[in-house]
Amino acid sequence: MVGAGVAGIQAALRLADQGFTVYLVEKNPSVGGRVAQLSKIYPELDCASQTWTPRMIEVAKHPNIKLLTYSEVKDIRRQGDIFKVKILKKPRFVDENKCTGCGVCAQHCPVEIANDFDERIGVRNAIYVPFPNAVPQVYTIDREHCLKCGLCQNVCMSKAVDFQQRPETIEVEAGAIIVASGFNPFDPRKHDEYSFSRYDNVITGLTLERLLSLSGPTGGHVLRLSDGKIPKRIAFIQCVSPGNPKSGKIYCSEVCCMYATKQAELLKELIPDADITIYYAEPLVSDERFEEYYKKAKTEYGIKCFKTRLTEVVEKPTHNLLIRAVSESGKPIEHEADMVILSTGLVPSASDFVDALRLKLDDGGFFEAVDSDSNAIQTSTEGVFVAGAAEGPKDIAKSVKQADAAALKASAYLRKLGEVKTTPTRRS
Amino acid sequence: MIGGLSEKKKLAKKTDAAIEAFKTERLRWVLGISQVGPKVDEQKYKAVSSKIMKDEIDRQMIIGEIKEKGPRTIKELSEATKLNTKEVLRHIIALRKIGIVSEAGEKEGGYLYKASE
């Protein structure tokens, strides 16, 4: 199983429960993937952390799951019916078996840097867990920023800090592979007409998630990064996605309309007198699951939606932003906002084993599915399945459903191969 | 004369902040590291230690201001410390993480920050 985000966790638990041994490989120090960064999940507005932390803990505890975090799948070769998988276990410089996650090391670490997990709003030390509920609760030393001062080593009661650790290559054999490597948010610097790189108050949807998150760097208080003011006029810009926005996108990321609507509602609850506008160029995604949701946003929350062609965003000396656009009837519009949120789309996360397995990718760079039915989980290589956003942009509910289907197909495939030893377990 | 007095007062505040900063464990550790031995990466240490020293003094100015005058907004802290608002926010986020400050309501369109108990 490549990747331990929602799809990877879901499929791993399904297969492990049936008694298959699952190697769950995650490149980051913690499992959870993108969902760990989110505040609330639409449409029910469940707390992302409350929903997913128990499942993250389950994969770590499951007797049939061998969890390899801070590890990357470097190569996969087919040999007859089996796959030989080369996994690089990156050195944490902290012994996973000894670290208790007490955090005394981080309290003593003098180095402080921007935390990528918090979209660089929050800070972390050179020895760190990316977020409080990280699984496993094991610290990692970021050697790029570490001074090698040894304070963490001196204060660690379990003697877990080990500067001598080296990268380790692990080889495992697998009957089937499920790729659940997820997505990255599109980097809006790639076409910068909305001035994301220049202005502090132009932020991405994911940064807003960190601001909205109760365990985030501001404890759920949304403020402007330029001056800490509470934004009263907030504008969302949709379809900040790969491809030239003026000539059209390569593909629709499917989730941005809904997450922007959700964020607009959460903001309205947090800042009741906020004036919120969503600017979109193309029709909002029509998904019967969410018709009511859009309606409620407009009627109950008073969120305004405008179809416009955006031209630019410029900053005033007050750090307020001027949004310039052209309306449907061709009239130029100028709107001042305190904060602009770019609803960035989803792009595929890179993998090292695509060529070795001769996996086909689609135009957007996602793994192409070749199923004859509507499941979209069978890749161009037999025995290799795909689930979640690795196959194409999709939300959490759809990723989980696809992961269930992938586990089912992988299980059927493995049973057909025969001679698999399974030890089914029942989880409490 | 009055201007001179307030300048003196500001300087005194900064000196106080520096004294407090040097009392903090973080700064004492950092200054102690240079004597720890050959393991320390000398170049990185020089760059990082001066940044830490400045950060700690700035943070003590912020904490001093909050302790003296009660809950303050980012804007008020920026005016009192002469640090820009973006810098003050960065320090508040760091101090918040280690439980030194926390939110205490709103004032004039910004959050107020108090010293945590």
Coordinates of C-alpha atoms in Angstrom, one line a residue:
Chain A
M1 CA 0.0 0.0 0.0
V2 CA 1.6 3.2 -1.2
G3 CA 0.5 6.2 0.9
A4 CA -1.3 6.4 4.2
G5 CA -3.9 9.1 3.7
V6 CA -7.6 8.4 3.8
A7 CA -7.6 6.0 0.9
G8 CA -4.5 4.1 2.1
I9 CA -5.8 3.9 5.6
Q10 CA -9.2 2.7 4.5
A11 CA -7.9 0.0 2.1
A12 CA -5.2 -1.2 4.5
L13 CA -7.7 -1.7 7.3
R14 CA -10.1 -3.6 5.0
L15 CA -7.4 -6.0 3.7
A16 CA -5.8 -6.4 7.1
D17 CA -9.1 -7.3 8.7
Q18 CA -9.5 -10.1 6.1
G19 CA -6.1 -11.4 7.2
F20 CA -3.8 -10.2 4.6
T21 CA -0.4 -8.8 5.6
V22 CA -0.3 -5.2 4.5
Y23 CA 2.9 -3.1 4.2
L24 CA 1.6 0.4 4.6
V25 CA 4.3 2.9 3.3
E26 CA 4.0 6.6 4.1
K27 CA 6.6 9.1 3.0
N28 CA 5.8 11.6 5.8
P29 CA 6.7 11.2 9.5
S30 CA 3.0 10.7 10.3
V31 CA 0.1 8.9 8.6
G32 CA -3.1 10.8 7.9
G33 CA -2.1 12.6 4.6
R34 CA -4.0 15.7 3.7
V35 CA -7.0 15.0 5.9
A36 CA -4.9 15.7 9.0
Q37 CA -4.5 19.3 7.8
L38 CA -8.2 19.9 7.5
S39 CA -10.6 21.6 10.0
K40 CA -14.0 20.2 9.2
I41 CA -15.2 17.8 6.5
Y42 CA -18.2 18.6 4.3
P43 CA -21.1 18.2 4.1
E44 CA -21.7 17.1 7.7
L45 CA -19.0 19.4 9.1
D46 CA -17.5 16.6 11.1
C47 CA -14.2 17.4 12.8
A48 CA -11.5 16.0 10.5
S49 CA -9.3 15.1 13.4
Q50 CA -12.0 13.5 15.5
T51 CA -13.1 11.4 12.6
W52 CA -9.7 10.2 11.4
T53 CA -7.4 10.1 14.4
P54 CA -9.0 6.8 15.6
R55 CA -8.4 5.2 12.2
M56 CA -4.8 6.5 12.1
I57 CA -4.2 4.9 15.5
E58 CA -5.9 1.7 14.2
V59 CA -3.4 1.2 11.3
A60 CA -0.5 1.7 13.7
K61 CA -1.9 -1.0 16.1
H62 CA -3.3 -3.5 13.7
P63 CA -1.4 -6.8 14.0
N64 CA -1.6 -7.4 10.2
I65 CA -0.3 -4.0 9.2
K66 CA 3.4 -3.3 9.0
L67 CA 3.5 0.4 9.1
L68 CA 6.5 2.1 7.5
T69 CA 6.4 5.8 8.0
Y70 CA 9.0 8.3 6.8
S71 CA 9.6 5.7 4.1
E72 CA 9.4 5.9 0.3
V73 CA 8.7 3.2 -2.3
K74 CA 11.7 3.6 -4.6
D75 CA 11.2 0.7 -7.0
I76 CA 8.8 -2.1 -7.7
R77 CA 9.7 -5.0 -10.0
R78 CA 7.5 -7.8 -11.1
Q79 CA 8.9 -11.3 -10.8
G80 CA 6.3 -13.9 -12.0
D81 CA 3.3 -13.4 -9.8
I82 CA 5.0 -11.3 -7.1
F83 CA 6.2 -7.8 -6.8
K84 CA 9.6 -7.0 -5.3
V85 CA 9.3 -3.7 -3.6
K86 CA 12.2 -1.6 -2.6
I87 CA 11.5 0.8 0.3
L88 CA 13.8 3.5 1.5
K89 CA 13.4 4.1 5.2
K90 CA 14.7 7.6 5.8
P91 CA 16.6 8.2 9.0
R92 CA 14.6 10.0 11.7
F93 CA 17.7 10.2 13.9
V94 CA 15.3 9.1 16.6
D95 CA 14.8 5.4 17.5
E96 CA 11.2 4.6 16.7
N97 CA 11.2 1.8 19.3
K98 CA 12.6 3.9 22.1
C99 CA 10.9 7.3 21.6
T100 CA 7.8 7.7 23.8
G101 CA 6.7 10.9 22.2
C102 CA 7.0 12.9 25.4
G103 CA 8.2 16.0 23.6
V104 CA 10.8 17.1 26.1
C105 CA 13.4 17.1 23.2
A106 CA 11.3 19.7 21.2
Q107 CA 10.9 21.8 24.3
H108 CA 14.7 22.1 24.5
C109 CA 15.5 22.4 20.8
P110 CA 16.6 26.1 20.2
V111 CA 15.9 26.0 16.5
E112 CA 12.5 27.3 15.3
I113 CA 11.4 27.1 11.7
A114 CA 8.2 27.5 9.7
N115 CA 6.1 24.3 9.8
D116 CA 5.2 23.0 6.4
F117 CA 2.3 21.0 7.9
D118 CA 0.8 24.4 9.0
E119 CA 1.4 25.8 5.5
R120 CA 4.2 27.7 7.1
I121 CA 2.1 29.9 9.3
G122 CA 2.9 27.9 12.4
V123 CA 6.4 27.0 13.7
R124 CA 8.2 23.8 14.8
N125 CA 11.5 22.9 16.1
A126 CA 14.3 21.0 14.3
I127 CA 13.2 17.9 16.3
Y128 CA 9.4 17.6 15.8
V129 CA 6.2 15.8 15.3
P130 CA 4.3 17.6 12.4
F131 CA 1.1 18.0 14.4
P132 CA 0.0 17.1 18.0
N133 CA -2.1 13.9 17.0
A134 CA 0.6 12.5 14.7
V135 CA 0.8 8.7 14.4
P136 CA 3.2 7.3 15.3
Q137 CA 4.0 9.6 18.2
V138 CA 7.7 9.5 17.3
Y139 CA 9.9 12.6 16.9
T140 CA 12.0 13.2 13.8
I141 CA 15.1 15.4 13.5
D142 CA 15.2 17.6 10.4
R143 CA 18.9 17.5 9.7
E144 CA 18.7 20.4 7.3
H145 CA 18.0 22.8 10.2
C146 CA 19.5 20.9 13.1
L147 CA 22.6 22.5 14.8
K148 CA 23.7 19.1 16.1
C149 CA 24.0 20.8 19.5
G150 CA 22.9 17.6 21.2
L151 CA 20.5 19.1 23.7
C152 CA 17.8 16.8 22.6
Q153 CA 20.1 13.8 23.2
N154 CA 21.0 15.1 26.6
V155 CA 17.4 15.5 27.8
C156 CA 15.9 12.4 26.3
M157 CA 15.1 10.0 29.1
S158 CA 14.7 7.0 26.7
K159 CA 18.0 7.6 24.9
A160 CA 16.1 7.6 21.6
V161 CA 18.1 10.3 19.8
D162 CA 20.6 8.6 17.4
F163 CA 22.6 10.9 15.1
Q164 CA 24.3 7.8 13.6
Q165 CA 21.1 6.5 12.0
R166 CA 21.5 5.9 8.2
P167 CA 19.0 5.5 5.4
E168 CA 17.9 1.9 5.3
T169 CA 16.6 -0.1 2.2
I170 CA 14.0 -2.6 3.0
E171 CA 12.9 -5.2 0.4
V172 CA 9.5 -6.8 0.7
E173 CA 7.5 -9.1 -1.6
A174 CA 3.9 -8.4 -2.3
G175 CA 1.1 -10.1 -4.2
A176 CA -0.7 -6.9 -5.1
I177 CA 0.0 -3.2 -5.0
I178 CA -2.5 -0.5 -4.1
V179 CA -1.3 3.0 -5.1
A180 CA -2.9 5.6 -2.8
S181 CA -0.3 8.3 -3.1
G182 CA -2.9 11.1 -3.1
F183 CA -2.4 14.7 -4.4
N184 CA -0.7 18.0 -3.8
P185 CA -2.5 21.3 -3.8
F186 CA -1.7 23.2 -6.9
D187 CA 1.0 25.8 -6.3
P188 CA -0.6 29.2 -7.3
R189 CA 2.9 30.7 -7.9
K190 CA 2.8 28.7 -11.1
H191 CA 0.6 31.4 -12.6
D192 CA 0.7 34.3 -10.4
E193 CA -1.9 36.7 -11.7
Y194 CA -3.6 36.6 -8.3
S195 CA -0.3 37.7 -6.7
F196 CA -0.2 34.9 -4.2
S197 CA 3.6 35.1 -4.0
R198 CA 3.6 38.9 -3.3
Y199 CA 0.7 39.5 -0.9
D200 CA 0.4 38.1 2.6
N201 CA -3.4 38.4 2.5
V202 CA -3.8 36.3 -0.6
I203 CA -3.8 32.7 0.8
T204 CA -4.7 29.3 -0.4
G205 CA -7.7 27.2 0.7
L206 CA -5.4 24.8 2.5
T207 CA -3.8 27.7 4.5
L208 CA -7.4 28.8 5.5
E209 CA -7.9 25.2 6.7
R210 CA -5.0 25.6 9.0
L211 CA -6.3 28.9 10.3
L212 CA -9.8 27.4 10.8
S213 CA -8.4 24.3 12.6
L214 CA -8.9 24.3 16.3
S215 CA -5.5 22.6 16.7
G216 CA -3.9 24.9 14.1
P217 CA -1.4 27.6 14.6
T218 CA -4.0 30.2 15.6
G219 CA -6.3 27.9 17.4
G220 CA -9.1 28.4 14.9
H221 CA -8.9 32.2 14.9
V222 CA -8.9 33.5 11.3
L223 CA -6.8 36.6 10.9
R224 CA -4.8 38.4 8.2
L225 CA -1.2 37.4 8.0
S226 CA -0.1 40.9 7.3
D227 CA -1.4 42.5 10.4
G228 CA -3.5 40.1 12.5
K229 CA -6.7 42.0 11.7
I230 CA -9.9 39.9 11.6
P231 CA -11.0 40.0 7.9
K232 CA -14.5 41.3 7.3
R233 CA -14.6 41.3 3.5
I234 CA -13.5 37.9 2.2
A235 CA -13.3 36.9 -1.5
F236 CA -12.9 33.4 -2.8
I237 CA -11.4 32.9 -6.3
Q238 CA -12.3 29.5 -7.8
C239 CA -10.5 27.3 -10.3
V240 CA -6.9 28.2 -9.5
S241 CA -5.8 25.0 -11.2
P242 CA -3.2 23.6 -13.6
G243 CA -3.4 24.9 -17.2
N244 CA -3.9 28.4 -18.4
P245 CA -6.9 29.8 -16.6
K246 CA -7.7 32.1 -19.4
S247 CA -7.9 29.4 -22.0
G248 CA -9.4 26.8 -19.7
K249 CA -8.1 24.2 -17.2
I250 CA -6.8 20.8 -18.1
Y251 CA -9.3 19.1 -15.7
C252 CA -11.7 20.0 -13.0
S253 CA -10.5 19.3 -9.4
E254 CA -14.1 18.5 -8.3
V255 CA -13.6 19.5 -4.7
C256 CA -12.9 23.2 -4.8
C257 CA -16.5 24.4 -5.2
M258 CA -17.6 22.4 -2.2
Y259 CA -14.6 23.2 0.1
A260 CA -14.9 26.9 -0.7
T261 CA -18.6 26.8 0.1
K262 CA -17.9 25.0 3.3
Q263 CA -15.2 27.5 4.3
A264 CA -17.5 30.4 3.5
E265 CA -20.0 29.0 5.9
L266 CA -17.5 28.3 8.6
L267 CA -16.1 31.8 8.2
K268 CA -19.7 33.3 8.5
E269 CA -20.2 31.4 11.7
L270 CA -16.9 32.6 13.1
I271 CA -17.2 36.2 11.8
P272 CA -21.0 36.8 11.6
D273 CA -20.8 40.3 10.0
A274 CA -18.4 39.1 7.3
D275 CA -19.2 39.9 3.7
I276 CA -18.2 36.9 1.7
T277 CA -18.1 36.6 -2.1
I278 CA -17.2 33.6 -4.3
Y279 CA -16.0 34.5 -7.8
Y280 CA -16.2 31.7 -10.3
A281 CA -15.6 31.6 -14.0
E282 CA -17.1 28.3 -14.8
P283 CA -20.3 26.8 -13.5
L284 CA -20.1 25.4 -10.0
V285 CA -19.7 21.6 -10.0
S286 CA -23.2 20.1 -10.2
D287 CA -23.3 17.2 -7.8
E288 CA -26.7 16.2 -6.5
R289 CA -25.1 15.4 -3.1
F290 CA -24.6 19.1 -2.6
E291 CA -27.5 21.0 -4.2
E292 CA -29.0 21.8 -0.8
Y293 CA -25.6 22.8 0.5
Y294 CA -25.1 25.5 -2.1
K295 CA -28.7 26.7 -1.6
K296 CA -28.2 27.0 2.1
A297 CA -25.0 29.0 1.7
K298 CA -26.7 31.6 -0.4
T299 CA -30.0 31.9 1.4
E300 CA -29.2 31.2 5.0
Y301 CA -25.6 32.5 5.1
G302 CA -26.0 35.3 2.6
I303 CA -22.9 34.2 0.7
K304 CA -22.7 35.9 -2.7
C305 CA -21.6 34.1 -5.8
F306 CA -20.6 35.9 -8.9
K307 CA -19.8 34.6 -12.3
T308 CA -16.9 36.8 -13.6
R309 CA -13.7 36.7 -15.6
L310 CA -11.0 37.8 -13.2
T311 CA -8.2 40.0 -14.5
E312 CA -6.0 40.7 -11.5
V313 CA -5.6 41.2 -7.8
V314 CA -3.6 44.2 -6.5
E315 CA -2.7 45.3 -3.0
K316 CA -3.4 48.7 -1.5
P317 CA -1.0 50.3 1.0
T318 CA -3.5 49.2 3.7
H319 CA -2.8 45.6 2.7
N320 CA -6.4 45.4 1.4
L321 CA -6.8 43.8 -2.0
L322 CA -8.5 45.1 -5.1
I323 CA -10.0 42.4 -7.2
R324 CA -10.5 43.5 -10.8
A325 CA -12.9 41.4 -13.0
V326 CA -15.2 41.6 -16.0
S327 CA -18.8 40.7 -15.4
E328 CA -20.8 38.4 -17.6
S329 CA -22.3 41.4 -19.4
G330 CA -18.8 42.7 -20.1
K331 CA -18.8 45.4 -17.4
P332 CA -15.5 46.0 -15.5
I333 CA -15.9 45.3 -11.7
E334 CA -13.6 46.4 -8.9
H335 CA -14.1 45.0 -5.4
E336 CA -12.1 45.6 -2.3
A337 CA -11.5 42.7 0.1
D338 CA -9.5 42.3 3.3
M339 CA -8.5 38.7 2.4
V340 CA -8.5 36.7 -0.8
I341 CA -8.6 32.9 -0.7
L342 CA -7.5 31.0 -3.8
S343 CA -9.4 27.8 -4.2
T344 CA -6.5 25.8 -5.5
G345 CA -7.0 22.6 -7.4
L346 CA -5.4 19.2 -6.9
V347 CA -2.3 17.9 -8.8
P348 CA -0.9 14.4 -8.6
S349 CA 1.8 13.5 -6.1
A350 CA 5.0 12.2 -7.8
S351 CA 5.9 8.5 -7.6
D352 CA 9.3 6.9 -8.3
F353 CA 7.9 3.5 -9.6
V354 CA 5.7 4.6 -12.5
D355 CA 8.2 3.6 -15.2
A356 CA 9.3 0.4 -13.6
L357 CA 5.7 -0.8 -13.5
R358 CA 4.8 0.7 -16.9
L359 CA 1.8 2.5 -15.3
K360 CA -0.2 4.7 -17.6
L361 CA -1.0 8.2 -16.5
D362 CA -3.8 10.4 -17.8
D363 CA -3.5 13.9 -19.2
G364 CA -3.5 15.5 -15.8
G365 CA -0.7 13.1 -14.6
F366 CA -3.0 10.9 -12.4
F367 CA -2.9 7.1 -12.6
E368 CA -5.2 5.9 -15.3
A369 CA -7.7 3.2 -14.5
V370 CA -8.7 0.7 -17.2
D371 CA -11.6 -1.1 -15.5
S372 CA -14.4 -2.3 -17.6
D373 CA -16.9 -1.4 -14.9
S374 CA -17.3 2.0 -13.2
N375 CA -14.9 1.4 -10.3
A376 CA -11.8 2.9 -11.8
I377 CA -9.3 1.1 -9.6
Q378 CA -7.5 -1.3 -12.0
T379 CA -4.3 0.3 -13.4
S380 CA -2.7 -0.7 -16.7
T381 CA -0.6 -3.3 -14.9
E382 CA -2.2 -6.5 -13.5
G383 CA -2.1 -6.7 -9.7
V384 CA -1.6 -2.9 -9.3
F385 CA -4.7 -1.0 -8.1
V386 CA -5.2 2.7 -7.5
A387 CA -7.5 4.4 -4.9
G388 CA -8.3 7.9 -3.8
A389 CA -7.0 11.2 -5.4
A390 CA -4.0 9.3 -7.0
E391 CA -6.5 8.2 -9.6
G392 CA -7.9 11.7 -10.1
P393 CA -9.3 14.6 -7.9
K394 CA -12.0 13.5 -5.5
D395 CA -13.2 14.2 -2.0
I396 CA -12.9 12.2 1.1
A397 CA -16.2 10.3 0.8
K398 CA -15.4 9.2 -2.8
S399 CA -11.8 8.3 -1.8
V400 CA -13.0 6.1 1.0
K401 CA -15.6 4.4 -1.3
Q402 CA -12.9 3.8 -4.0
A403 CA -10.5 2.4 -1.3
D404 CA -13.2 -0.1 -0.2
A405 CA -13.6 -1.2 -3.8
A406 CA -9.8 -1.4 -4.3
A407 CA -9.4 -3.6 -1.2
L408 CA -12.2 -5.8 -2.6
K409 CA -10.6 -6.2 -6.0
A410 CA -7.1 -6.7 -4.5
S411 CA -8.4 -9.3 -2.2
A412 CA -10.1 -11.2 -5.0
Y413 CA -7.0 -11.0 -7.1
L414 CA -4.8 -12.3 -4.3
R415 CA -7.1 -15.2 -3.6
K416 CA -7.0 -16.1 -7.3
L417 CA -3.2 -16.2 -7.1
G418 CA -3.7 -18.7 -4.4
E419 CA -1.4 -19.8 -1.6
V420 CA -1.9 -16.7 0.4
K421 CA -1.9 -17.3 4.1
T422 CA -4.4 -15.1 5.9
T423 CA -5.0 -14.6 9.6
P424 CA -8.3 -12.7 9.9
T425 CA -8.6 -10.6 13.0
R426 CA -11.5 -8.9 14.6
R427 CA -10.9 -5.4 15.7
S428 CA -12.5 -4.0 18.8
Chain B
M1 CA 12.7 67.1 27.1
I2 CA 9.5 65.0 27.1
G3 CA 10.6 63.3 23.8
G4 CA 14.0 62.6 25.5
L5 CA 12.3 61.1 28.5
S6 CA 10.1 58.8 26.4
E7 CA 13.2 57.7 24.4
K8 CA 14.9 56.9 27.7
K9 CA 11.8 54.9 28.7
K10 CA 11.9 52.9 25.5
L11 CA 15.5 52.2 25.9
A12 CA 14.9 51.0 29.4
K13 CA 12.1 48.7 28.2
K14 CA 14.4 47.2 25.6
T15 CA 17.1 46.7 28.2
D16 CA 14.6 45.0 30.5
A17 CA 13.5 42.8 27.6
A18 CA 17.1 41.9 26.9
I19 CA 17.7 41.0 30.5
E20 CA 14.6 38.9 30.6
A21 CA 15.6 37.3 27.3
F22 CA 19.0 36.2 28.7
K23 CA 17.2 34.6 31.6
T24 CA 15.2 32.4 29.2
E25 CA 16.4 28.8 29.0
R26 CA 16.3 28.9 25.2
L27 CA 18.8 31.7 25.0
R28 CA 21.0 30.3 27.8
W29 CA 21.1 27.0 26.0
V30 CA 22.0 28.6 22.7
L31 CA 24.8 30.6 24.2
G32 CA 26.0 27.5 26.1
I33 CA 26.1 25.4 22.9
S34 CA 29.2 27.1 21.6
Q35 CA 31.1 25.5 24.5
V36 CA 29.5 22.1 24.1
G37 CA 32.1 20.9 21.6
P38 CA 33.1 19.9 18.1
K39 CA 29.7 18.4 17.2
V40 CA 28.1 21.8 16.6
D41 CA 27.8 23.1 13.0
E42 CA 29.7 26.4 13.4
Q43 CA 28.3 28.3 10.4
K44 CA 24.7 27.3 11.0
Y45 CA 25.2 28.1 14.7
K46 CA 26.3 31.7 14.0
A47 CA 23.4 32.4 11.7
V48 CA 20.8 30.8 14.0
S49 CA 22.1 32.1 17.3
S50 CA 21.8 35.7 16.3
K51 CA 18.3 35.2 15.0
I52 CA 17.3 33.4 18.2
M53 CA 18.8 36.3 20.3
K54 CA 16.8 38.9 18.4
D55 CA 13.6 36.8 18.5
E56 CA 13.9 36.2 22.3
I57 CA 14.5 40.0 23.0
D58 CA 11.5 40.9 20.8
R59 CA 9.4 38.3 22.5
Q60 CA 10.3 39.6 25.9
M61 CA 9.3 43.1 24.8
I62 CA 5.9 41.7 23.7
I63 CA 5.4 39.7 26.9
G64 CA 6.5 42.7 29.0
E65 CA 4.0 44.9 27.3
I66 CA 1.2 42.4 27.8
K67 CA 2.1 41.9 31.5
E68 CA 2.3 45.6 32.1
K69 CA -0.9 46.8 30.3
G70 CA -3.1 43.7 30.1
P71 CA -4.5 42.1 26.9
R72 CA -3.2 43.8 23.7
T73 CA -3.9 43.4 20.0
I74 CA -1.3 42.8 17.3
K75 CA -1.6 46.4 16.2
E76 CA -1.1 47.8 19.8
L77 CA 1.9 45.5 20.3
S78 CA 3.4 46.6 17.0
E79 CA 3.1 50.3 18.0
A80 CA 4.6 49.7 21.5
T81 CA 7.5 47.5 20.3
K82 CA 8.2 49.2 16.9
L83 CA 8.1 45.7 15.4
N84 CA 6.0 45.4 12.3
T85 CA 2.6 43.7 12.6
K86 CA 3.7 40.7 10.6
E87 CA 6.7 40.1 12.9
V88 CA 4.5 40.5 16.0
L89 CA 2.1 38.0 14.6
R90 CA 4.9 35.5 14.0
H91 CA 6.0 35.9 17.7
I92 CA 2.5 35.6 19.0
I93 CA 2.0 32.3 17.0
A94 CA 5.2 31.0 18.5
L95 CA 4.4 32.1 22.0
R96 CA 0.9 30.7 21.7
K97 CA 2.2 27.3 20.7
I98 CA 4.3 27.0 23.9
G99 CA 1.4 28.3 26.0
I100 CA 2.8 31.7 27.0
V101 CA 0.0 33.8 25.5
S102 CA -3.6 33.1 24.5
E103 CA -6.5 34.9 23.0
A104 CA -8.7 37.1 25.2
G105 CA -11.5 38.5 23.1
E106 CA -11.5 41.1 20.4
K107 CA -10.8 44.8 20.2
E108 CA -11.1 47.2 17.2
G109 CA -11.2 44.4 14.6
G110 CA -8.3 42.3 16.0
Y111 CA -7.8 39.6 18.6
L112 CA -6.5 40.5 22.1
Y113 CA -3.7 38.4 23.5
K114 CA -3.1 37.9 27.3
A115 CA -0.4 36.2 29.3
S116 CA -1.6 32.6 30.0
E117 CA -1.9 31.7 33.6

